[in-house]
Short mmCIF file of C-alpha atoms and ligand atoms in Angstrom, two decimals:
data_model
loop_
_atom_site.label_atom_id
_atom_site.label_comp_id
_atom_site.label_asym_id
_atom_site.label_seq_id
_atom_site.Cartn_x
_atom_site.Cartn_y
_atom_site.Cartn_z
CA UNK A 1 23.64 31.37 -31.77
CA UNK A 2 20.76 29.90 -29.81
CA UNK A 3 18.64 27.11 -31.26
CA UNK A 4 15.18 28.15 -32.52
CA UNK A 5 12.31 26.40 -30.75
CA UNK A 6 10.43 25.76 -33.99
CA UNK A 7 10.63 26.76 -37.67
CA UNK A 8 8.85 30.09 -38.08
CA UNK A 9 6.68 30.39 -41.17
CA UNK A 10 7.73 33.77 -42.55
CA UNK A 11 4.97 36.29 -43.18
CA UNK A 12 7.24 37.86 -45.81
CA UNK A 13 9.09 35.02 -47.53
CA UNK A 14 9.88 37.21 -50.55
CA UNK A 15 11.52 40.00 -48.52
CA UNK A 16 15.27 40.04 -48.13
CA UNK A 17 17.52 42.69 -46.58
CA UNK A 18 17.28 46.26 -47.92
CA UNK A 19 19.72 46.97 -50.73
CA UNK A 20 21.15 49.94 -48.80
CA UNK A 21 22.22 47.68 -45.93
CA UNK A 22 23.52 45.04 -48.33
CA UNK A 23 25.65 47.47 -50.34
CA UNK A 24 27.00 49.45 -47.37
CA UNK A 25 27.99 46.16 -45.74
CA UNK A 26 29.70 45.02 -48.93
CA UNK A 27 31.50 48.38 -49.23
CA UNK A 28 32.84 48.03 -45.68
CA UNK A 29 33.80 44.41 -46.27
CA UNK A 30 35.88 45.12 -49.37
CA UNK A 31 37.10 48.65 -48.58
CA UNK A 32 35.14 50.23 -51.44
CA UNK A 33 34.40 53.95 -51.61
CA UNK A 34 30.78 53.88 -50.46
CA UNK A 35 28.59 55.82 -52.89
CA UNK A 36 25.70 53.38 -52.37
CA UNK A 37 23.53 54.16 -49.33
CA UNK A 38 22.46 57.82 -49.27
CA UNK A 39 24.22 59.62 -46.43
CA UNK A 40 26.79 62.43 -46.24
CA UNK A 41 30.36 61.64 -45.20
CA UNK A 42 30.79 65.16 -43.81
CA UNK A 43 29.74 66.76 -40.54
CA UNK A 44 26.79 68.97 -39.75
CA UNK A 45 27.61 72.40 -38.27
CA UNK A 46 28.79 72.54 -34.64
CA UNK A 47 25.93 74.97 -33.86
CA UNK A 48 23.48 72.08 -34.25
CA UNK A 49 25.43 69.85 -31.86
CA UNK A 50 25.78 72.73 -29.36
CA UNK A 51 22.02 73.28 -29.40
CA UNK A 52 21.30 69.59 -28.70
CA UNK A 53 23.94 69.46 -25.99
CA UNK A 54 22.51 72.54 -24.30
CA UNK A 55 19.06 70.94 -24.29
CA UNK A 56 20.50 67.77 -22.71
CA UNK A 57 22.49 69.70 -20.12
CA UNK A 58 19.39 71.72 -19.24
CA UNK A 59 17.62 68.48 -18.35
CA UNK A 60 15.36 68.28 -21.38
CA UNK A 61 15.72 64.52 -21.51
CA UNK A 62 12.29 63.07 -20.78
CA UNK A 63 9.45 62.12 -23.11
CA UNK A 64 8.40 64.76 -25.58
CA UNK A 65 4.66 65.20 -26.14
CA UNK A 66 3.30 62.52 -28.48
CA UNK A 67 3.00 64.92 -31.43
CA UNK A 68 6.49 66.37 -30.95
CA UNK A 69 8.07 69.27 -29.05
CA UNK A 70 6.00 72.43 -29.50
CA UNK A 71 9.21 74.38 -30.27
CA UNK A 72 9.93 72.11 -33.24
CA UNK A 73 6.35 71.99 -34.48
CA UNK A 74 6.26 75.79 -34.34
CA UNK A 75 9.48 76.04 -36.35
CA UNK A 76 8.13 73.55 -38.91
CA UNK A 77 4.86 75.50 -39.22
CA UNK A 78 6.80 78.71 -39.84
CA UNK A 79 9.08 77.14 -42.46
CA UNK A 80 6.23 75.50 -44.35
CA UNK A 81 4.14 78.67 -44.25
CA UNK A 82 7.00 80.77 -45.60
CA UNK A 83 7.97 78.35 -48.36
CA UNK A 84 4.61 77.02 -49.45
CA UNK A 85 2.06 79.62 -48.29
CA UNK A 86 -0.04 77.32 -46.10
CA UNK A 87 -0.63 77.62 -42.36
CA UNK A 88 -0.67 74.17 -40.73
CA UNK A 89 -1.93 74.23 -37.15
CA UNK A 90 0.85 73.48 -34.66
CA UNK A 91 -1.47 71.52 -32.35
CA UNK A 92 -3.48 69.43 -34.76
CA UNK A 93 -1.71 69.26 -38.11
CA UNK A 94 2.01 68.67 -37.50
CA UNK A 95 3.59 65.51 -36.06
CA UNK A 96 7.28 64.88 -35.45
CA UNK A 97 8.39 61.37 -36.40
CA UNK A 98 11.40 59.09 -36.03
CA UNK A 99 12.59 59.90 -39.55
CA UNK A 100 10.65 59.74 -42.77
CA UNK A 101 10.64 55.94 -42.81
CA UNK A 102 8.48 55.80 -39.68
CA UNK A 103 6.30 58.62 -40.99
CA UNK A 104 5.68 56.74 -44.24
CA UNK A 105 5.00 53.43 -42.51
CA UNK A 106 2.68 55.03 -39.98
CA UNK A 107 0.81 56.97 -42.67
CA UNK A 108 0.33 53.79 -44.69
CA UNK A 109 -0.84 51.83 -41.64
CA UNK A 110 -3.25 54.64 -40.76
CA UNK A 111 -4.83 54.77 -44.23
CA UNK A 112 -4.63 51.30 -45.75
CA UNK A 113 -6.50 48.16 -44.73
CA UNK A 114 -6.74 44.63 -46.07
CA UNK A 115 -7.67 44.63 -49.77
CA UNK A 116 -7.05 48.36 -50.24
CA UNK A 117 -4.90 49.33 -53.21
CA UNK A 118 -1.99 51.76 -53.18
CA UNK A 119 -0.47 53.23 -56.34
CA UNK A 120 3.29 53.83 -56.39
CA UNK A 121 5.65 54.98 -59.13
CA UNK A 122 8.53 52.77 -60.22
CA UNK A 123 11.46 52.95 -59.72
CA UNK A 124 10.11 53.21 -56.18
CA UNK A 125 11.81 53.85 -52.83
CA UNK A 126 12.16 50.47 -51.21
CA UNK A 127 10.13 50.97 -48.02
CA UNK A 128 6.71 51.78 -49.52
CA UNK A 129 5.76 48.37 -50.91
CA UNK A 130 6.66 46.30 -47.83
CA UNK A 131 4.77 48.78 -45.61
CA UNK A 132 1.67 48.39 -47.77
CA UNK A 133 1.80 44.59 -47.79
CA UNK A 134 2.47 44.47 -44.03
CA UNK A 135 -0.93 46.04 -43.40
CA UNK A 136 -2.66 43.81 -45.96
CA UNK A 137 -2.85 46.28 -48.86
CA UNK A 138 -2.02 45.64 -52.49
CA UNK A 139 0.59 47.65 -54.38
CA UNK A 140 -0.17 48.78 -57.95
CA UNK A 141 2.84 50.01 -59.92
CA UNK A 142 2.95 52.78 -62.48
CA UNK A 143 6.26 52.97 -64.26
CA UNK A 144 8.02 56.30 -64.71
CA UNK A 145 8.96 56.68 -68.37
CA UNK A 146 12.61 56.46 -69.42
CA UNK A 147 14.37 58.75 -70.22
CA UNK A 148 13.40 61.45 -67.79
CA UNK A 149 11.50 59.24 -65.30
CA UNK A 150 8.23 61.09 -65.92
CA UNK A 151 4.83 59.90 -64.63
CA UNK A 152 2.29 58.61 -67.15
CA UNK A 153 -0.94 60.04 -65.77
CA UNK A 154 -3.11 58.11 -68.25
CA UNK A 155 -1.63 54.90 -66.89
CA UNK A 156 -2.25 56.07 -63.32
CA UNK A 157 -5.88 56.79 -64.31
CA UNK A 158 -6.20 53.22 -65.61
CA UNK A 159 -5.12 51.84 -62.21
CA UNK A 160 -7.63 53.84 -60.17
CA UNK A 161 -10.68 51.89 -59.02
CA UNK A 162 -13.00 51.87 -55.99
CA UNK A 163 -10.40 49.98 -53.93
CA UNK A 164 -7.71 52.65 -54.51
CA UNK A 165 -7.02 54.17 -51.11
CA UNK A 166 -3.67 55.88 -51.42
CA UNK A 167 -1.28 57.25 -54.06
CA UNK A 168 2.33 57.72 -52.98
CA UNK A 169 4.38 60.37 -54.77
CA UNK A 170 8.01 61.30 -54.22
CA UNK A 171 9.63 64.49 -55.52
CA UNK A 172 12.52 65.19 -55.80
CA UNK A 173 12.60 61.53 -56.68
CA UNK A 174 14.84 58.86 -55.23
CA UNK A 175 16.49 57.22 -57.15
CA UNK A 176 16.05 59.10 -60.45
CA UNK A 177 16.50 62.72 -59.32
CA UNK A 178 13.47 63.75 -61.41
CA UNK A 179 11.00 66.40 -60.23
CA UNK A 180 7.22 66.61 -60.34
CA UNK A 181 6.08 69.86 -61.93
CA UNK A 182 3.10 71.99 -60.96
CA UNK A 183 1.46 70.57 -64.12
CA UNK A 184 1.97 67.05 -62.72
CA UNK A 185 0.27 68.09 -59.48
CA UNK A 186 -2.66 69.48 -61.47
CA UNK A 187 -2.91 66.19 -63.37
CA UNK A 188 -2.89 64.28 -60.08
CA UNK A 189 -5.56 66.59 -58.64
CA UNK A 190 -7.76 65.96 -61.70
CA UNK A 191 -7.48 62.20 -61.14
CA UNK A 192 -8.39 62.17 -57.45
CA UNK A 193 -11.05 64.90 -57.45
CA UNK A 194 -14.39 63.48 -56.19
CA UNK A 195 -12.71 60.31 -54.88
CA UNK A 196 -11.73 59.32 -51.32
CA UNK A 197 -8.12 58.77 -52.35
CA UNK A 198 -5.47 60.09 -49.94
CA UNK A 199 -2.08 61.26 -51.22
CA UNK A 200 1.12 60.47 -49.33
CA UNK A 201 3.87 62.78 -50.54
CA UNK A 202 7.47 61.89 -49.71
CA UNK A 203 9.34 65.20 -49.90
CA UNK A 204 12.49 64.34 -47.95
CA UNK A 205 14.61 66.03 -50.65
CA UNK A 206 12.41 69.16 -50.71
CA UNK A 207 15.44 71.45 -50.30
CA UNK A 208 17.55 69.69 -52.95
CA UNK A 209 15.86 70.70 -56.23
CA UNK A 210 18.12 72.10 -58.94
CA UNK A 211 16.35 72.72 -62.24
CA UNK A 212 13.05 74.12 -60.91
CA UNK A 213 11.68 75.17 -57.53
CA UNK A 214 10.35 72.21 -55.55
CA UNK A 215 6.63 71.74 -56.28
CA UNK A 216 5.39 70.77 -52.82
CA UNK A 217 1.93 69.34 -52.40
CA UNK A 218 1.68 71.78 -49.49
CA UNK A 219 1.61 74.60 -52.06
CA UNK A 220 -1.26 72.99 -54.02
CA UNK A 221 -4.36 73.79 -51.95
CA UNK A 222 -6.59 71.17 -53.56
CA UNK A 223 -4.04 68.39 -53.01
CA UNK A 224 -2.90 69.63 -49.59
CA UNK A 225 -6.47 69.11 -48.38
CA UNK A 226 -6.13 65.33 -48.94
CA UNK A 227 -2.40 64.81 -48.42
CA UNK A 228 0.06 63.74 -45.78
CA UNK A 229 3.36 65.43 -46.62
CA UNK A 230 6.54 63.91 -45.19
CA UNK A 231 10.00 65.43 -44.77
CA UNK A 232 13.21 64.49 -42.94
CA UNK A 233 15.84 66.50 -41.12
CA UNK A 234 18.30 63.74 -41.91
CA UNK A 235 18.59 64.98 -45.50
CA UNK A 236 18.32 68.66 -44.77
CA UNK A 237 20.86 69.00 -41.97
CA UNK A 238 23.27 66.13 -42.80
CA UNK A 239 22.14 64.02 -39.84
CA UNK A 240 20.63 60.86 -41.33
CA UNK A 241 21.55 58.91 -38.19
CA UNK A 242 19.40 61.06 -35.92
CA UNK A 243 16.18 59.83 -37.50
CA UNK A 244 13.99 62.87 -37.01
CA UNK A 245 11.36 63.84 -39.56
CA UNK A 246 7.80 65.11 -39.67
CA UNK A 247 4.39 64.88 -41.28
CA UNK A 248 2.04 67.76 -42.05
CA UNK A 249 -1.58 67.00 -42.93
CA UNK A 250 -5.10 68.35 -42.39
CA UNK A 251 -6.36 67.65 -38.85
CA UNK A 252 -8.64 64.77 -39.86
CA UNK A 253 -5.73 62.92 -41.48
CA UNK A 254 -3.35 63.89 -38.68
CA UNK A 255 -5.77 62.48 -36.10
CA UNK A 256 -5.76 59.10 -37.86
CA UNK A 257 -1.99 59.27 -38.29
CA UNK A 258 -1.50 59.87 -34.57
CA UNK A 259 -3.71 56.91 -33.62
CA UNK A 260 -0.99 54.70 -35.09
CA UNK A 261 1.99 56.93 -34.23
CA UNK A 262 1.22 56.86 -30.49
CA UNK A 263 1.57 53.07 -30.40
CA UNK A 264 4.28 52.83 -33.01
CA UNK A 265 6.99 55.12 -31.57
CA UNK A 266 4.83 57.24 -29.23
CA UNK A 267 7.37 60.06 -29.27
CA UNK A 268 10.76 61.11 -30.64
CA UNK A 269 14.14 62.03 -29.06
CA UNK A 270 13.54 65.21 -27.03
CA UNK A 271 16.95 66.98 -27.08
CA UNK A 272 17.38 66.33 -30.81
CA UNK A 273 14.00 67.96 -31.44
CA UNK A 274 14.92 70.99 -29.34
CA UNK A 275 18.31 71.34 -31.01
CA UNK A 276 16.80 71.13 -34.48
CA UNK A 277 14.10 73.65 -33.55
CA UNK A 278 16.77 76.16 -32.51
CA UNK A 279 18.88 75.46 -35.59
CA UNK A 280 15.90 76.00 -37.90
CA UNK A 281 15.69 79.63 -36.83
CA UNK A 282 18.18 80.51 -39.57
CA UNK A 283 16.44 79.75 -42.89
CA UNK A 284 19.73 80.09 -44.80
CA UNK A 285 20.55 76.62 -43.46
CA UNK A 286 17.84 74.93 -45.52
CA UNK A 287 17.65 77.50 -48.31
CA UNK A 288 21.35 77.09 -49.08
CA UNK A 289 21.13 73.33 -49.53
CA UNK A 290 20.28 73.28 -53.25
CA UNK A 291 23.29 75.43 -54.16
CA UNK A 292 25.51 73.31 -51.90
CA UNK A 293 24.47 70.07 -53.59
CA UNK A 294 24.36 71.57 -57.08
CA UNK A 295 28.06 72.22 -56.75
CA UNK A 296 28.66 68.64 -55.64
CA UNK A 297 26.51 67.30 -58.48
CA UNK A 298 28.40 69.35 -61.06
CA UNK A 299 31.75 68.34 -59.62
CA UNK A 300 30.82 64.66 -59.60
CA UNK A 301 29.43 64.77 -63.14
CA UNK A 302 32.57 66.50 -64.33
CA UNK A 303 34.70 63.81 -62.64
CA UNK A 304 32.64 60.99 -64.16
CA UNK A 305 32.80 62.56 -67.62
CA UNK A 306 36.25 60.99 -67.85
CA UNK A 307 34.73 57.48 -67.45
CA UNK A 308 32.61 55.31 -69.73
CA UNK A 309 29.47 55.75 -67.65
CA UNK A 310 26.56 57.50 -69.38
CA UNK A 311 25.21 60.06 -66.94
CA UNK A 312 21.43 60.55 -66.78
CA UNK A 313 19.94 63.95 -65.90
CA UNK A 314 19.88 64.88 -62.19
CA UNK A 315 17.35 67.61 -61.37
CA UNK A 316 17.23 67.05 -57.62
CA UNK A 317 18.29 64.80 -54.66
CA UNK A 318 21.90 63.81 -54.03
CA UNK A 319 21.84 60.84 -56.38
CA UNK A 320 23.35 60.48 -59.83
CA UNK A 321 22.17 57.70 -62.13
CA UNK A 322 24.62 56.19 -64.60
CA UNK A 323 24.12 53.68 -67.41
CA UNK A 324 26.97 51.20 -67.79
CA UNK A 325 26.17 49.56 -71.15
CA UNK A 326 29.50 50.72 -72.56
CA UNK A 327 31.34 48.92 -69.74
CA UNK A 328 29.58 45.64 -69.11
CA UNK A 329 26.59 43.51 -70.05
CA UNK A 330 26.25 42.04 -66.56
CA UNK A 331 22.84 42.36 -64.83
CA UNK A 332 22.91 45.43 -62.56
CA UNK A 333 23.16 43.57 -59.23
CA UNK A 334 26.07 41.51 -60.49
CA UNK A 335 27.64 44.65 -61.96
CA UNK A 336 27.29 46.55 -58.65
CA UNK A 337 28.84 43.69 -56.73
CA UNK A 338 31.70 43.43 -59.24
CA UNK A 339 32.20 47.20 -59.10
CA UNK A 340 32.50 47.15 -55.31
CA UNK A 341 34.76 44.10 -55.12
CA UNK A 342 37.00 44.65 -58.14
CA UNK A 343 37.00 48.40 -58.76
CA UNK A 344 36.42 49.54 -55.19
CA UNK A 345 33.33 51.73 -55.62
CA UNK A 346 29.93 50.80 -54.19
CA UNK A 347 26.72 51.86 -55.96
CA UNK A 348 23.06 50.83 -55.83
CA UNK A 349 21.69 48.68 -58.70
CA UNK A 350 18.49 50.30 -59.91
CA UNK A 351 16.59 47.02 -60.27
CA UNK A 352 16.26 47.11 -56.46
CA UNK A 353 13.63 49.83 -57.00
CA UNK A 354 11.45 47.66 -59.30
CA UNK A 355 9.06 44.99 -58.02
CA UNK A 356 9.88 42.69 -60.94
CA UNK A 357 13.64 43.30 -60.97
CA UNK A 358 13.42 45.38 -64.16
CA UNK A 359 16.99 46.12 -65.22
CA UNK A 360 18.02 49.01 -67.51
CA UNK A 361 21.74 48.57 -66.69
CA UNK A 362 21.71 51.64 -64.49
CA UNK A 363 23.35 52.18 -61.09
CA UNK A 364 22.87 54.99 -58.55
CA UNK A 365 25.77 56.90 -57.02
CA UNK A 366 25.37 59.15 -53.96
CA UNK A 367 27.35 62.38 -54.29
CA UNK A 368 26.69 63.69 -50.76
CA UNK A 369 30.40 63.26 -50.11
CA UNK A 370 33.57 65.22 -49.47
CA UNK A 371 35.37 66.29 -52.60
CA UNK A 372 38.25 63.93 -51.78
CA UNK A 373 35.81 60.98 -51.65
CA UNK A 374 34.34 61.85 -55.04
CA UNK A 375 37.81 62.30 -56.54
CA UNK A 376 38.96 58.92 -55.23
CA UNK A 377 35.79 57.21 -56.52
CA UNK A 378 36.30 58.78 -59.96
CA UNK A 379 39.96 57.73 -59.98
CA UNK A 380 38.95 54.13 -59.33
CA UNK A 381 36.18 54.26 -61.94
CA UNK A 382 38.66 55.49 -64.52
CA UNK A 383 40.33 52.08 -64.23
CA UNK A 384 37.40 50.89 -66.37
CA UNK A 385 38.54 53.03 -69.31
CA UNK A 386 40.07 51.21 -72.25
CA UNK A 387 43.84 51.31 -71.98
CA UNK A 388 43.78 52.65 -68.42
CA UNK A 389 47.21 52.07 -66.89
CA UNK A 390 47.26 49.15 -64.51
CA UNK A 391 48.70 51.36 -61.77
CA UNK A 392 45.51 53.45 -61.81
CA UNK A 393 43.62 50.39 -60.56
CA UNK A 394 42.76 50.41 -56.88
N1 PMP B 401 12.12 58.55 -48.48
C1 PMP B 401 13.12 58.66 -49.35
C2 PMP B 401 12.80 58.95 -50.80
C3 PMP B 401 14.43 58.51 -48.93
O1 PMP B 401 15.43 58.60 -49.81
C4 PMP B 401 14.69 58.23 -47.57
C5 PMP B 401 16.06 57.99 -47.03
N2 PMP B 401 17.05 58.41 -47.57
C6 PMP B 401 13.62 58.13 -46.71
C7 PMP B 401 12.35 58.28 -47.19
C8 PMP B 401 13.84 57.83 -45.26
O2 PMP B 401 14.25 58.93 -44.54
P1 PMP B 401 14.69 58.81 -43.01
O3 PMP B 401 16.13 58.47 -43.01
O4 PMP B 401 14.39 60.14 -42.43
O5 PMP B 401 13.85 57.72 -42.41
N1 LIG B 402 17.33 56.63 -48.24
C1 LIG B 402 18.66 56.17 -48.30
C2 LIG B 402 19.03 55.86 -49.74
O1 LIG B 402 18.22 55.96 -50.63
C3 LIG B 402 18.90 54.94 -47.48
C4 LIG B 402 18.12 54.77 -46.25
C5 LIG B 402 18.22 53.37 -45.79
O2 LIG B 402 19.32 52.83 -45.69
N2 LIG B 402 17.11 52.76 -45.52
O3 LIG B 402 20.14 55.51 -49.98
#
């Protein structure tokens, strides 16, 4: 450790370390089965690695164009056109990003200035709020109604005022697994019609929708005309560590986005982009994802049925929410820490997704795991059952 020259006055005294980092670290520290941070514990297909390796070996290792490799932007345009019936221009309307996190931050920085307001839905993915406050904006929260985690559009309407610059939506929704319907998109369109409000749509789980087809803002022409839509290959191809994602948006919005992007990351890993572009040629690879994760969801729910957790509905994403009232009356952060240390399973306390620490005694489990991992987690969680034999404890 080197001594600091002077005490730095923090610009963000209220911000700690992201809950995903905290819980994954705790899981590693105490040998817990890590169902906290959202990432698969299985491998992507070798064909994807071969494609990246071939690009590297062929010398494709220098800077990609600022907007992304044309091969990848072309593949993205084709996928989005096929799925959502809209033709984004490869040159001026698609930008490859270093994951969705950078896309979201860059979009927020490009749209929001000091004093501007941004509406988000709680429980809310943890990166949106800090990004807004970093650029001087103010976050307004609209709570999703429990049960079901549905938006209350009348409440959203009450938050809209001349300072409202951006509304951030996320479907399929992390952490609740709820979906926006086409009716929700119509309600949103009614609210923003004749305003200058931009929509930022986080659709990183677009291919993991179970109970209804994913309602992308890309497929809603009125909203698409004022939206930046974000996705991530990390979720789709089981490569969260590669950090490659993208943004599609009308050219006027894309131009503003790129003004920030060029000085934020400038450009993204070239061989990874080329490998992903090649891999995207087979649509079965993204179209099969919902069935793949539906099976995991059903398996995990069936395993947890033998525990005292109350399982909430899961219509999309690879997260399962569970209420633990029948097990403990601890606050959710304390419960999650106890669960990791004493029972050996790490989960995310849902209060981390509320600005005021709202606590419904719910934790989030990630089921993007090998069957053996899910079975072992369930075995440990069964130690919480009344009368569970001591030898079943981890
Ligand atoms: N948005 C949501 C809703 C997410 O769950 C995640 C990460 N899991 C991200 C954005 C960030 O994605 P990436 O890892 O591509 O930055
Ligand atoms: N999005 C992942 C999750 O919800 C975590 C990403 C991160 O660690 N920032 O678990």
